[in-house]
Coordinates of C-alpha atoms and ligand atoms in Angstrom, one line a residue:
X1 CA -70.5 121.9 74.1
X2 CA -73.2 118.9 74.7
X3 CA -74.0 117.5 70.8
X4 CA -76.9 115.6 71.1
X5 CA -77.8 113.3 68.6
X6 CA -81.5 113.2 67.2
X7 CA -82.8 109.8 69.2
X8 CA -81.8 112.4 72.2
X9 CA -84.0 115.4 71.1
X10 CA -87.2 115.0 73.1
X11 CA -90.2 116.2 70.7
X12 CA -91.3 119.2 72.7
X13 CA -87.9 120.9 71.7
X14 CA -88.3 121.0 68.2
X15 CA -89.9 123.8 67.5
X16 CA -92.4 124.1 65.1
X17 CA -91.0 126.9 62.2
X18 CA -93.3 129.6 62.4
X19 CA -92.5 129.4 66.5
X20 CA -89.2 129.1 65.8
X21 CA -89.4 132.3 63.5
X22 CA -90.8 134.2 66.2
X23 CA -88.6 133.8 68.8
X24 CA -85.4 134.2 66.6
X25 CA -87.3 138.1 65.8
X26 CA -88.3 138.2 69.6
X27 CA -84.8 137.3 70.5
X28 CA -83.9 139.6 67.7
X29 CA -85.8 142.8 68.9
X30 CA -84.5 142.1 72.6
X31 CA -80.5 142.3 71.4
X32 CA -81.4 145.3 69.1
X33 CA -83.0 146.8 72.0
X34 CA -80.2 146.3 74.1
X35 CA -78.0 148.1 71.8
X36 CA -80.8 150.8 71.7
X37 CA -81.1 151.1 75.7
X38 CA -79.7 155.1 75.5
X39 CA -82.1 155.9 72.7
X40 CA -85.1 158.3 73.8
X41 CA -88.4 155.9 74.4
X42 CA -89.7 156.9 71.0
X43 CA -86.9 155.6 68.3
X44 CA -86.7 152.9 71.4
X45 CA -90.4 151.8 70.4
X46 CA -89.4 152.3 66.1
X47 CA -86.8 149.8 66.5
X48 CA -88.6 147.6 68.0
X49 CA -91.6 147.7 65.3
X50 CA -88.9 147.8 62.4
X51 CA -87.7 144.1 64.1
X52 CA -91.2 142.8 64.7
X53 CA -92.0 144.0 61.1
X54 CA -89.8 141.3 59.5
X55 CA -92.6 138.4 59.8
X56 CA -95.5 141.2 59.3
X57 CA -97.8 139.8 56.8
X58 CA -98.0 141.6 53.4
X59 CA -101.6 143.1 53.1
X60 CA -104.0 140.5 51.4
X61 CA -104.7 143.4 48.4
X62 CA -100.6 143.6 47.8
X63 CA -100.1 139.9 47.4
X64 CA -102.8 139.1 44.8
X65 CA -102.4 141.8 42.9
X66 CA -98.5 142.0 42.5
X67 CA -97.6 139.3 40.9
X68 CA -95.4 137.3 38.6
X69 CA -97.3 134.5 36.9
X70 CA -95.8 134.9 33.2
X71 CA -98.6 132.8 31.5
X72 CA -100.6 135.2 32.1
X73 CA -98.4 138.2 30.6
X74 CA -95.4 140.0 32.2
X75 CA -96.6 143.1 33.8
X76 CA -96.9 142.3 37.7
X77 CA -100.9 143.3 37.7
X78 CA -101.6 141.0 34.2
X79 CA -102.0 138.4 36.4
X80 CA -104.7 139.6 38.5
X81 CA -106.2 141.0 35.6
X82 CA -106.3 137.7 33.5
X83 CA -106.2 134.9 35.7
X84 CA -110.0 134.5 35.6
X85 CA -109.9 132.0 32.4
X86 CA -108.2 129.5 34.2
X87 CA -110.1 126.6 35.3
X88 CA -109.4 125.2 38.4
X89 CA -111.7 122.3 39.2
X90 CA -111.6 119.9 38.2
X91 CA -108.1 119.1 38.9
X92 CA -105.6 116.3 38.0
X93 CA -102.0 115.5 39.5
X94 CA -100.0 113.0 37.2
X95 CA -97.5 111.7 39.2
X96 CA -94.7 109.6 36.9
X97 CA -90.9 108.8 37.0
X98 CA -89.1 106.4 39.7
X99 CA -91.8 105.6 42.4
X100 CA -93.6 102.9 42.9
X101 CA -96.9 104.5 42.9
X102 CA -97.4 106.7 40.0
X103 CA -100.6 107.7 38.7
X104 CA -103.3 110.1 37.6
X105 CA -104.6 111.5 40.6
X106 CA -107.5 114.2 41.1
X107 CA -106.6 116.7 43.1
X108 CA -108.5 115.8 46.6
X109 CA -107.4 112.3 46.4
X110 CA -103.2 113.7 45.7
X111 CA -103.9 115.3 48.9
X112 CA -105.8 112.4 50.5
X113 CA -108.1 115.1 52.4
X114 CA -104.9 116.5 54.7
X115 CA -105.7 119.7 56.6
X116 CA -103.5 122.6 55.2
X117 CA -101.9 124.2 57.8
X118 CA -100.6 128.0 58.3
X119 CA -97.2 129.1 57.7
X120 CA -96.2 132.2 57.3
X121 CA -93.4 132.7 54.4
X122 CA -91.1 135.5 53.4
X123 CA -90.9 135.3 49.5
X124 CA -88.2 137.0 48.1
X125 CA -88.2 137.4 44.2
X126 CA -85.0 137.5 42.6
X127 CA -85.8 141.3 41.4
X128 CA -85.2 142.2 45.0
X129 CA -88.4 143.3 46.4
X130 CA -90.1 140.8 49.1
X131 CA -93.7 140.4 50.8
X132 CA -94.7 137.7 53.8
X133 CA -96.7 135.3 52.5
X134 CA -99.1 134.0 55.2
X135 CA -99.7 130.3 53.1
X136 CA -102.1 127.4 53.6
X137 CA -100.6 124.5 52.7
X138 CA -99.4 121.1 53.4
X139 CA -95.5 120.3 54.3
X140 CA -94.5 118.1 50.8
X141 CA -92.5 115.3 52.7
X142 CA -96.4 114.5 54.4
X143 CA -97.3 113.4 50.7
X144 CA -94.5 112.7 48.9
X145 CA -93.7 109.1 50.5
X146 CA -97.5 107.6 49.6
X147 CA -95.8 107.2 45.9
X148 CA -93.1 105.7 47.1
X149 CA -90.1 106.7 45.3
X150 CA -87.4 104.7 44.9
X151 CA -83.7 104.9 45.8
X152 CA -82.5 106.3 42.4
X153 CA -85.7 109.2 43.2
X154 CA -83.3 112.3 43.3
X155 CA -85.2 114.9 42.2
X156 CA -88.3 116.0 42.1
X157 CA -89.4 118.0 38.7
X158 CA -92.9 119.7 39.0
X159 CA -94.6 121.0 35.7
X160 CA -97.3 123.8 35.4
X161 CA -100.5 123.7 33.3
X162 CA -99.8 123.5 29.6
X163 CA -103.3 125.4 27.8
X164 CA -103.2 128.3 25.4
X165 CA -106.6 128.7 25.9
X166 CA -107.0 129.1 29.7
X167 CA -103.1 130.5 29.7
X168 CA -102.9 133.6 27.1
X169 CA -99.3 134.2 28.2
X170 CA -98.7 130.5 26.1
X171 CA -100.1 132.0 23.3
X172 CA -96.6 133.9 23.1
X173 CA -92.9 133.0 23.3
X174 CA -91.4 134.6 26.0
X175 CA -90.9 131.6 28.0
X176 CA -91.0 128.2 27.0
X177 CA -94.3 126.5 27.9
X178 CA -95.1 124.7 30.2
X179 CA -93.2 126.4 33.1
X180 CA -91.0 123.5 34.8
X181 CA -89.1 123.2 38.2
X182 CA -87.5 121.1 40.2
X183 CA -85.4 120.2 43.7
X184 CA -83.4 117.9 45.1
X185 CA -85.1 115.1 46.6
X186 CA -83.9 116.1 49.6
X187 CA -84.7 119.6 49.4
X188 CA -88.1 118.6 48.5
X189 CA -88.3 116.4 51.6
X190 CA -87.3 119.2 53.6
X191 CA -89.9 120.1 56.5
X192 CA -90.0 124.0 55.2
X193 CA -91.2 123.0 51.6
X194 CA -95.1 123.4 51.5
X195 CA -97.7 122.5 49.1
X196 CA -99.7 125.6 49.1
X197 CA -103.5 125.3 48.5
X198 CA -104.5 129.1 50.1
X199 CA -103.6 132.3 51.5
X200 CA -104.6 134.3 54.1
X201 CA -107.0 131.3 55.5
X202 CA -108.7 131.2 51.6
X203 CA -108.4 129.6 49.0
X204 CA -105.8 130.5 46.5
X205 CA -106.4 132.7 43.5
X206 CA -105.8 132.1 40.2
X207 CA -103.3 134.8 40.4
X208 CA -101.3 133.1 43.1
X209 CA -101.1 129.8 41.9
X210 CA -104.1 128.3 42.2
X211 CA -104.9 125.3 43.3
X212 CA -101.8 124.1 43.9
X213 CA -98.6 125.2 44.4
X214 CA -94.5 125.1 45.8
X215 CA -93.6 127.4 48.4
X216 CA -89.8 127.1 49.0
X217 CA -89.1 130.0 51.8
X218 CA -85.6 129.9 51.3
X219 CA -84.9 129.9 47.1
X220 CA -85.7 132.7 44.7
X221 CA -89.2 133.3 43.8
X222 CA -88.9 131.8 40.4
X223 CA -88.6 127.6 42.3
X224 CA -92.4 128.1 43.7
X225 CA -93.6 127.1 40.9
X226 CA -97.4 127.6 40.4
X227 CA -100.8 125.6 38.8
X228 CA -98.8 122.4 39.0
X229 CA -99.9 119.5 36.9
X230 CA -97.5 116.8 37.3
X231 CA -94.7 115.6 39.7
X232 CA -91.7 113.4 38.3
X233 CA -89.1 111.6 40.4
X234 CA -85.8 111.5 38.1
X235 CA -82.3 110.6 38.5
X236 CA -81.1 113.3 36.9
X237 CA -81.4 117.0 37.7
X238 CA -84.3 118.5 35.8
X239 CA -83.6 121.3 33.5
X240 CA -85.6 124.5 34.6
X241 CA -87.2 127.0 32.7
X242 CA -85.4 130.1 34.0
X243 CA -82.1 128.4 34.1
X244 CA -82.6 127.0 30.5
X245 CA -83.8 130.9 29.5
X246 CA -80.7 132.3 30.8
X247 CA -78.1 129.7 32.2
X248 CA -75.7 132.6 33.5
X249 CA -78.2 134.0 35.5
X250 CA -80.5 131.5 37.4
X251 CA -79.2 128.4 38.3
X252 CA -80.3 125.1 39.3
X253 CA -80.2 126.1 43.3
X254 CA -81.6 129.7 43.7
X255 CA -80.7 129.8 47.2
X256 CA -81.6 133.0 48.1
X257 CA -77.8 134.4 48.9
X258 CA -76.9 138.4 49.5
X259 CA -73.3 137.5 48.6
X260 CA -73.9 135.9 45.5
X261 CA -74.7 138.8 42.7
X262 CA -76.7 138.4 40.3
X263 CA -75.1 139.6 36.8
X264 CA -76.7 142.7 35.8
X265 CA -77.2 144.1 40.1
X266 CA -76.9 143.0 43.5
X267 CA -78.7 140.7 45.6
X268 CA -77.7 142.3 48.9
X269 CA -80.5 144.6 49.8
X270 CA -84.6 143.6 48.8
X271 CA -87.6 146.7 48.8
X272 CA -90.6 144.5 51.1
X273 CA -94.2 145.2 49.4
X274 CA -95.0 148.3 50.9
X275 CA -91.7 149.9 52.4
X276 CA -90.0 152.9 51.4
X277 CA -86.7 152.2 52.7
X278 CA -84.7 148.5 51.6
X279 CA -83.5 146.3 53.9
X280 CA -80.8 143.6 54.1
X281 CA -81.5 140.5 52.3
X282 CA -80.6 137.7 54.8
X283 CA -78.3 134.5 53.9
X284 CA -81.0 131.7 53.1
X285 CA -83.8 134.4 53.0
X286 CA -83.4 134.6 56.7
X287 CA -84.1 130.6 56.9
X288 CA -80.4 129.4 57.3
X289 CA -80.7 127.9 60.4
X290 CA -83.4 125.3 59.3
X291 CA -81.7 124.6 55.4
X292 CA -77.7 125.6 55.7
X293 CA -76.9 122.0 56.1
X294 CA -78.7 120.8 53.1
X295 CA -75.5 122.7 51.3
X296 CA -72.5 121.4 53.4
X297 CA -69.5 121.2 51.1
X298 CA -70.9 123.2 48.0
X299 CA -69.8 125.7 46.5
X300 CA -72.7 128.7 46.6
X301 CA -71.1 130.6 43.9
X302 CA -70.8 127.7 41.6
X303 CA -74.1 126.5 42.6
X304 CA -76.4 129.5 42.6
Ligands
LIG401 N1 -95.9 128.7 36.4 C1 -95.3 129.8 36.9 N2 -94.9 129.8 38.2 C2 -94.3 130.9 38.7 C3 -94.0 132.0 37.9 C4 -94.5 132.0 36.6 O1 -94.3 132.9 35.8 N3 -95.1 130.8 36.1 N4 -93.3 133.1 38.5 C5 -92.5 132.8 39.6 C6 -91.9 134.0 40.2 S1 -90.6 134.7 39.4 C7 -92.3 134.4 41.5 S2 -91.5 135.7 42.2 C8 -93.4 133.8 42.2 C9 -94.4 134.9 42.5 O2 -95.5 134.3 43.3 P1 -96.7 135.3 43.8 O3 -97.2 135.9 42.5 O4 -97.7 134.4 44.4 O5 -96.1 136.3 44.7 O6 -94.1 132.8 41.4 C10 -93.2 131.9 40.7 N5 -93.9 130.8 40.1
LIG402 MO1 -89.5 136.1 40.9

Protein backbone atom coordinates (compact mmCIF):
# COMPACT_ATOMS: atom_id res chain seq x y z
CA UNK A 1 0.00 0.00 0.00
CA UNK A 2 1.35 3.57 -1.24
CA UNK A 3 1.10 6.03 2.15
CA UNK A 4 1.38 9.27 1.02
CA UNK A 5 2.21 11.89 3.24
CA UNK A 6 0.13 15.21 3.28
CA UNK A 7 2.86 17.65 1.29
CA UNK A 8 2.04 14.67 -1.35
CA UNK A 9 -1.78 15.10 -1.44
CA UNK A 10 -2.50 17.37 -4.51
CA UNK A 11 -5.52 19.80 -3.38
CA UNK A 12 -7.99 18.49 -5.93
CA UNK A 13 -8.07 15.09 -3.97
CA UNK A 14 -9.36 16.23 -0.89
CA UNK A 15 -12.59 16.20 -1.13
CA UNK A 16 -14.78 18.67 0.19
CA UNK A 17 -17.17 16.79 3.05
CA UNK A 18 -20.48 17.11 1.77
CA UNK A 19 -18.80 15.57 -1.65
CA UNK A 20 -17.19 13.28 0.15
CA UNK A 21 -20.65 12.26 1.93
CA UNK A 22 -22.16 11.67 -1.29
CA UNK A 23 -20.06 9.48 -2.87
CA UNK A 24 -19.46 7.25 0.29
CA UNK A 25 -23.79 6.87 -0.08
CA UNK A 26 -23.31 6.67 -3.95
CA UNK A 27 -20.72 4.06 -3.37
CA UNK A 28 -22.91 2.83 -0.74
CA UNK A 29 -26.18 2.39 -2.88
CA UNK A 30 -23.96 0.74 -5.77
CA UNK A 31 -22.57 -2.27 -3.19
CA UNK A 32 -26.12 -2.58 -1.74
CA UNK A 33 -27.35 -2.82 -5.16
CA UNK A 34 -25.05 -5.43 -6.04
CA UNK A 35 -26.17 -7.52 -3.33
CA UNK A 36 -29.76 -6.75 -4.49
CA UNK A 37 -29.06 -7.60 -8.37
CA UNK A 38 -31.78 -10.90 -8.02
CA UNK A 39 -34.35 -8.68 -6.40
CA UNK A 40 -37.54 -7.80 -8.73
CA UNK A 41 -36.84 -4.01 -10.21
CA UNK A 42 -39.31 -2.65 -7.69
CA UNK A 43 -37.61 -3.54 -3.95
CA UNK A 44 -34.42 -3.00 -6.50
CA UNK A 45 -35.49 0.86 -6.77
CA UNK A 46 -36.60 0.80 -2.51
CA UNK A 47 -33.21 0.00 -1.66
CA UNK A 48 -31.84 2.21 -3.49
CA UNK A 49 -34.04 5.30 -2.10
CA UNK A 50 -33.63 3.84 1.57
CA UNK A 51 -29.54 4.38 0.78
CA UNK A 52 -29.92 7.70 -0.88
CA UNK A 53 -32.25 8.68 2.01
CA UNK A 54 -29.46 8.75 4.61
CA UNK A 55 -28.25 12.48 3.61
CA UNK A 56 -32.12 13.37 2.72
CA UNK A 57 -32.71 16.71 4.34
CA UNK A 58 -35.25 16.67 7.22
CA UNK A 59 -38.29 18.88 6.07
CA UNK A 60 -37.73 22.59 7.05
CA UNK A 61 -41.33 22.41 9.27
CA UNK A 62 -39.67 19.17 11.36
CA UNK A 63 -36.46 20.82 12.28
CA UNK A 64 -37.79 24.10 13.73
CA UNK A 65 -40.41 22.79 15.40
CA UNK A 66 -38.85 19.64 17.10
CA UNK A 67 -36.55 20.83 19.20
CA UNK A 68 -34.48 20.69 22.39
CA UNK A 69 -33.56 24.16 23.48
CA UNK A 70 -34.15 23.69 27.48
CA UNK A 71 -34.18 27.47 28.30
CA UNK A 72 -36.98 27.66 26.74
CA UNK A 73 -38.82 24.63 28.64
CA UNK A 74 -38.49 20.92 28.05
CA UNK A 75 -41.27 19.78 25.76
CA UNK A 76 -39.64 19.45 22.16
CA UNK A 77 -42.39 22.06 20.64
CA UNK A 78 -41.73 24.81 23.77
CA UNK A 79 -39.14 25.99 21.91
CA UNK A 80 -40.86 26.95 18.89
CA UNK A 81 -43.50 28.15 20.82
CA UNK A 82 -41.37 30.54 23.14
CA UNK A 83 -38.42 31.42 21.35
CA UNK A 84 -39.87 34.70 20.12
CA UNK A 85 -38.64 36.75 23.42
CA UNK A 86 -35.22 36.32 22.62
CA UNK A 87 -33.43 39.12 21.19
CA UNK A 88 -31.05 38.54 18.66
CA UNK A 89 -29.46 41.67 17.42
CA UNK A 90 -27.72 43.16 18.60
CA UNK A 91 -25.21 40.67 19.34
CA UNK A 92 -21.93 40.36 21.30
CA UNK A 93 -19.16 37.48 21.38
CA UNK A 94 -16.74 37.80 24.45
CA UNK A 95 -13.85 36.03 23.59
CA UNK A 96 -11.45 35.49 26.94
CA UNK A 97 -8.96 32.82 28.31
CA UNK A 98 -5.35 31.96 26.75
CA UNK A 99 -5.26 33.90 23.33
CA UNK A 100 -3.67 36.67 22.48
CA UNK A 101 -6.51 38.44 21.13
CA UNK A 102 -9.42 38.39 23.39
CA UNK A 103 -12.18 40.83 23.40
CA UNK A 104 -15.74 41.93 23.21
CA UNK A 105 -16.69 41.48 19.75
CA UNK A 106 -20.21 42.23 18.03
CA UNK A 107 -21.32 39.65 16.18
CA UNK A 108 -20.48 40.78 12.42
CA UNK A 109 -17.08 41.84 13.37
CA UNK A 110 -16.50 37.87 15.33
CA UNK A 111 -17.27 36.70 11.95
CA UNK A 112 -15.29 39.47 10.09
CA UNK A 113 -18.10 39.35 7.25
CA UNK A 114 -17.13 35.50 6.12
CA UNK A 115 -19.67 33.91 3.69
CA UNK A 116 -21.46 30.90 5.55
CA UNK A 117 -21.35 28.08 3.58
CA UNK A 118 -23.71 24.88 3.18
CA UNK A 119 -23.25 21.72 4.77
CA UNK A 120 -25.46 19.36 5.19
CA UNK A 121 -25.34 17.52 8.85
CA UNK A 122 -26.86 14.47 10.39
CA UNK A 123 -27.66 15.41 14.10
CA UNK A 124 -28.18 12.65 16.19
CA UNK A 125 -29.62 13.46 19.73
CA UNK A 126 -28.66 11.25 22.38
CA UNK A 127 -32.56 10.11 22.80
CA UNK A 128 -32.01 8.20 19.61
CA UNK A 129 -34.05 9.91 17.04
CA UNK A 130 -32.04 11.84 14.21
CA UNK A 131 -32.96 14.56 11.35
CA UNK A 132 -30.30 16.05 8.42
CA UNK A 133 -29.59 19.30 9.23
CA UNK A 134 -28.93 21.30 5.97
CA UNK A 135 -26.62 24.24 8.07
CA UNK A 136 -25.23 27.61 7.07
CA UNK A 137 -22.34 28.21 8.74
CA UNK A 138 -18.80 28.87 8.76
CA UNK A 139 -15.94 25.93 9.45
CA UNK A 140 -14.65 27.26 13.31
CA UNK A 141 -10.85 26.65 12.49
CA UNK A 142 -11.50 29.77 9.69
CA UNK A 143 -12.08 31.97 12.91
CA UNK A 144 -10.65 30.61 15.64
CA UNK A 145 -6.76 31.48 14.77
CA UNK A 146 -7.55 35.58 14.39
CA UNK A 147 -7.42 35.36 18.48
CA UNK A 148 -4.62 33.68 18.53
CA UNK A 149 -4.55 31.19 21.14
CA UNK A 150 -1.71 30.23 22.70
CA UNK A 151 0.17 26.90 23.12
CA UNK A 152 -1.38 26.10 26.58
CA UNK A 153 -5.16 26.85 24.36
CA UNK A 154 -6.53 23.26 24.88
CA UNK A 155 -9.90 23.59 24.94
CA UNK A 156 -12.31 25.60 23.85
CA UNK A 157 -15.47 26.25 26.35
CA UNK A 158 -18.44 28.04 24.64
CA UNK A 159 -21.26 29.55 26.99
CA UNK A 160 -24.99 30.27 25.96
CA UNK A 161 -26.98 33.46 26.83
CA UNK A 162 -27.49 33.99 30.47
CA UNK A 163 -31.20 36.18 30.75
CA UNK A 164 -34.28 35.11 32.68
CA UNK A 165 -36.07 37.55 30.97
CA UNK A 166 -35.57 36.71 27.20
CA UNK A 167 -34.94 32.81 28.47
CA UNK A 168 -38.07 31.64 30.66
CA UNK A 169 -36.60 28.12 30.95
CA UNK A 170 -33.82 30.12 33.46
CA UNK A 171 -36.47 31.19 35.35
CA UNK A 172 -36.49 27.42 36.68
CA UNK A 173 -33.96 24.86 37.88
CA UNK A 174 -33.77 22.15 35.78
CA UNK A 175 -30.46 22.82 34.41
CA UNK A 176 -27.98 25.04 35.62
CA UNK A 177 -27.84 28.31 33.73
CA UNK A 178 -26.11 29.41 31.54
CA UNK A 179 -25.86 26.19 29.34
CA UNK A 180 -21.87 25.57 28.82
CA UNK A 181 -19.81 23.35 26.38
CA UNK A 182 -16.78 22.65 25.32
CA UNK A 183 -14.02 20.58 22.93
CA UNK A 184 -10.80 19.81 22.65
CA UNK A 185 -8.80 22.30 20.87
CA UNK A 186 -8.27 20.14 18.45
CA UNK A 187 -11.66 18.90 17.94
CA UNK A 188 -12.63 22.33 17.66
CA UNK A 189 -10.10 22.92 14.97
CA UNK A 190 -11.34 20.16 13.14
CA UNK A 191 -12.59 21.05 9.48
CA UNK A 192 -16.21 19.36 10.28
CA UNK A 193 -16.96 21.70 13.23
CA UNK A 194 -19.14 24.67 11.87
CA UNK A 195 -20.27 27.83 13.25
CA UNK A 196 -23.80 27.80 12.22
CA UNK A 197 -25.57 31.22 11.49
CA UNK A 198 -28.74 29.54 9.28
CA UNK A 199 -30.60 26.68 7.95
CA UNK A 200 -32.06 25.77 5.00
CA UNK A 201 -30.31 28.99 3.15
CA UNK A 202 -32.09 31.39 6.10
CA UNK A 203 -31.34 32.67 8.85
CA UNK A 204 -31.54 30.70 12.02
CA UNK A 205 -34.48 30.80 14.34
CA UNK A 206 -34.59 31.44 17.66
CA UNK A 207 -35.65 27.94 18.10
CA UNK A 208 -32.51 26.58 16.52
CA UNK A 209 -30.04 28.45 17.98
CA UNK A 210 -30.10 31.64 16.83
CA UNK A 211 -27.68 33.56 15.78
CA UNK A 212 -25.03 31.60 16.45
CA UNK A 213 -24.26 28.35 17.06
CA UNK A 214 -21.90 24.73 17.16
CA UNK A 215 -22.69 22.08 14.87
CA UNK A 216 -20.45 19.00 15.72
CA UNK A 217 -21.73 16.26 13.08
CA UNK A 218 -20.17 13.55 14.82
CA UNK A 219 -20.97 14.10 18.94
CA UNK A 220 -24.35 13.78 20.62
CA UNK A 221 -26.77 16.58 20.12
CA UNK A 222 -26.29 17.97 23.59
CA UNK A 223 -22.16 19.48 22.39
CA UNK A 224 -23.98 21.94 19.58
CA UNK A 225 -24.50 24.13 21.88
CA UNK A 226 -26.81 27.07 20.95
CA UNK A 227 -27.14 31.26 21.41
CA UNK A 228 -23.52 31.38 22.23
CA UNK A 229 -22.20 34.36 24.14
CA UNK A 230 -18.68 33.79 24.82
CA UNK A 231 -15.69 31.54 23.76
CA UNK A 232 -12.86 30.68 26.34
CA UNK A 233 -9.56 29.04 25.55
CA UNK A 234 -8.46 26.95 28.86
CA UNK A 235 -5.96 24.57 29.90
CA UNK A 236 -8.16 22.57 31.53
CA UNK A 237 -11.06 20.57 30.26
CA UNK A 238 -14.27 22.64 30.84
CA UNK A 239 -16.93 21.11 32.98
CA UNK A 240 -20.21 20.69 30.90
CA UNK A 241 -23.66 21.16 31.82
CA UNK A 242 -25.04 17.69 30.97
CA UNK A 243 -21.97 16.01 32.23
CA UNK A 244 -22.08 18.03 35.51
CA UNK A 245 -26.12 17.18 35.60
CA UNK A 246 -25.48 13.52 35.35
CA UNK A 247 -21.71 12.53 35.27
CA UNK A 248 -22.59 8.66 34.70
CA UNK A 249 -24.44 9.40 31.76
CA UNK A 250 -22.89 12.20 29.43
CA UNK A 251 -19.41 12.55 29.38
CA UNK A 252 -16.91 14.95 28.38
CA UNK A 253 -16.61 13.37 24.58
CA UNK A 254 -20.13 12.39 23.39
CA UNK A 255 -18.92 10.74 20.40
CA UNK A 256 -21.78 9.51 18.92
CA UNK A 257 -20.93 5.51 19.44
CA UNK A 258 -23.66 2.47 18.82
CA UNK A 259 -21.43 0.28 21.06
CA UNK A 260 -21.26 2.41 23.83
CA UNK A 261 -24.78 2.20 25.83
CA UNK A 262 -26.11 4.67 27.39
CA UNK A 263 -27.28 3.55 31.06
CA UNK A 264 -30.97 3.47 31.10
CA UNK A 265 -31.16 2.08 26.85
CA UNK A 266 -29.17 1.48 23.86
CA UNK A 267 -27.48 3.67 21.53
CA UNK A 268 -27.48 1.18 18.61
CA UNK A 269 -30.42 1.99 16.54
CA UNK A 270 -31.86 6.01 16.15
CA UNK A 271 -35.82 6.78 14.71
CA UNK A 272 -34.81 9.76 11.80
CA UNK A 273 -37.51 12.72 11.96
CA UNK A 274 -40.12 11.36 9.98
CA UNK A 275 -39.50 7.48 9.62
CA UNK A 276 -41.45 4.66 10.85
CA UNK A 277 -38.92 2.11 10.88
CA UNK A 278 -35.26 2.79 13.00
CA UNK A 279 -32.17 2.40 11.53
CA UNK A 280 -28.58 1.58 12.60
CA UNK A 281 -26.83 4.28 14.34
CA UNK A 282 -23.32 4.53 12.55
CA UNK A 283 -19.80 4.58 14.55
CA UNK A 284 -18.98 8.50 14.69
CA UNK A 285 -22.57 9.32 13.43
CA UNK A 286 -21.58 7.93 10.15
CA UNK A 287 -18.48 10.58 10.13
CA UNK A 288 -15.64 8.14 11.23
CA UNK A 289 -13.63 8.39 8.39
CA UNK A 290 -13.03 12.29 8.72
CA UNK A 291 -12.78 12.24 12.99
CA UNK A 292 -11.62 8.46 14.07
CA UNK A 293 -8.08 9.64 14.33
CA UNK A 294 -8.76 12.44 16.58
CA UNK A 295 -9.29 9.32 19.20
CA UNK A 296 -6.27 7.09 18.51
CA UNK A 297 -5.33 5.35 21.72
CA UNK A 298 -8.53 6.18 23.91
CA UNK A 299 -10.44 4.34 25.41
CA UNK A 300 -14.28 5.02 23.94
CA UNK A 301 -15.86 3.41 26.87
CA UNK A 302 -13.98 5.33 29.44
CA UNK A 303 -14.24 8.37 27.44
CA UNK A 304 -17.88 8.56 26.22
N1 LIG B 1 -28.13 26.31 25.03
C1 LIG B 1 -28.60 25.10 24.69
N2 LIG B 1 -28.04 24.46 23.64
C2 LIG B 1 -28.53 23.24 23.27
C3 LIG B 1 -29.56 22.60 24.02
C4 LIG B 1 -30.13 23.32 25.11
O1 LIG B 1 -31.06 22.86 25.80
N3 LIG B 1 -29.64 24.57 25.41
N4 LIG B 1 -29.99 21.34 23.64
C5 LIG B 1 -29.01 20.50 22.91
C6 LIG B 1 -29.58 19.26 22.43
S1 LIG B 1 -29.88 18.06 23.60
C7 LIG B 1 -29.79 19.00 21.09
S2 LIG B 1 -30.28 17.48 20.55
C8 LIG B 1 -29.61 20.07 20.08
C9 LIG B 1 -30.90 20.23 19.29
O2 LIG B 1 -30.73 21.14 18.24
P1 LIG B 1 -31.98 21.48 17.31
O3 LIG B 1 -33.12 21.88 18.21
O4 LIG B 1 -31.53 22.60 16.42
O5 LIG B 1 -32.32 20.24 16.54
O6 LIG B 1 -29.29 21.33 20.67
C10 LIG B 1 -28.37 21.27 21.75
N5 LIG B 1 -27.97 22.60 22.17
MO1 LIG C 1 -30.07 16.02 22.45
Amino acid sequence: MLIQKPADIHPSEITPPELYARRREFIKTAAVLGAAAWLPPILRGRIAQAADEDLKPTPYKDITSYNNFYEFGTGKTDPAENAGSLKTKPWTVVVEGHCEKPGQYALEDFLASQQPEERIYRLRCVEAWSMVVPWLGIPLNQILPRFQPASNAKYVEFTTLLDPKQMPGQRTRILDWPYVEGLRIDEAMHPLTLLVTGLYGKELPNQNGAPLRLAVPWKYGFKSIKSIVKIRFTEQQPSTTWNREIPSEYGFYANVNPEVSHPRWSQNKERRIGDFFRRDTQMFNGYAEQVAGLYTGMDLHKNF
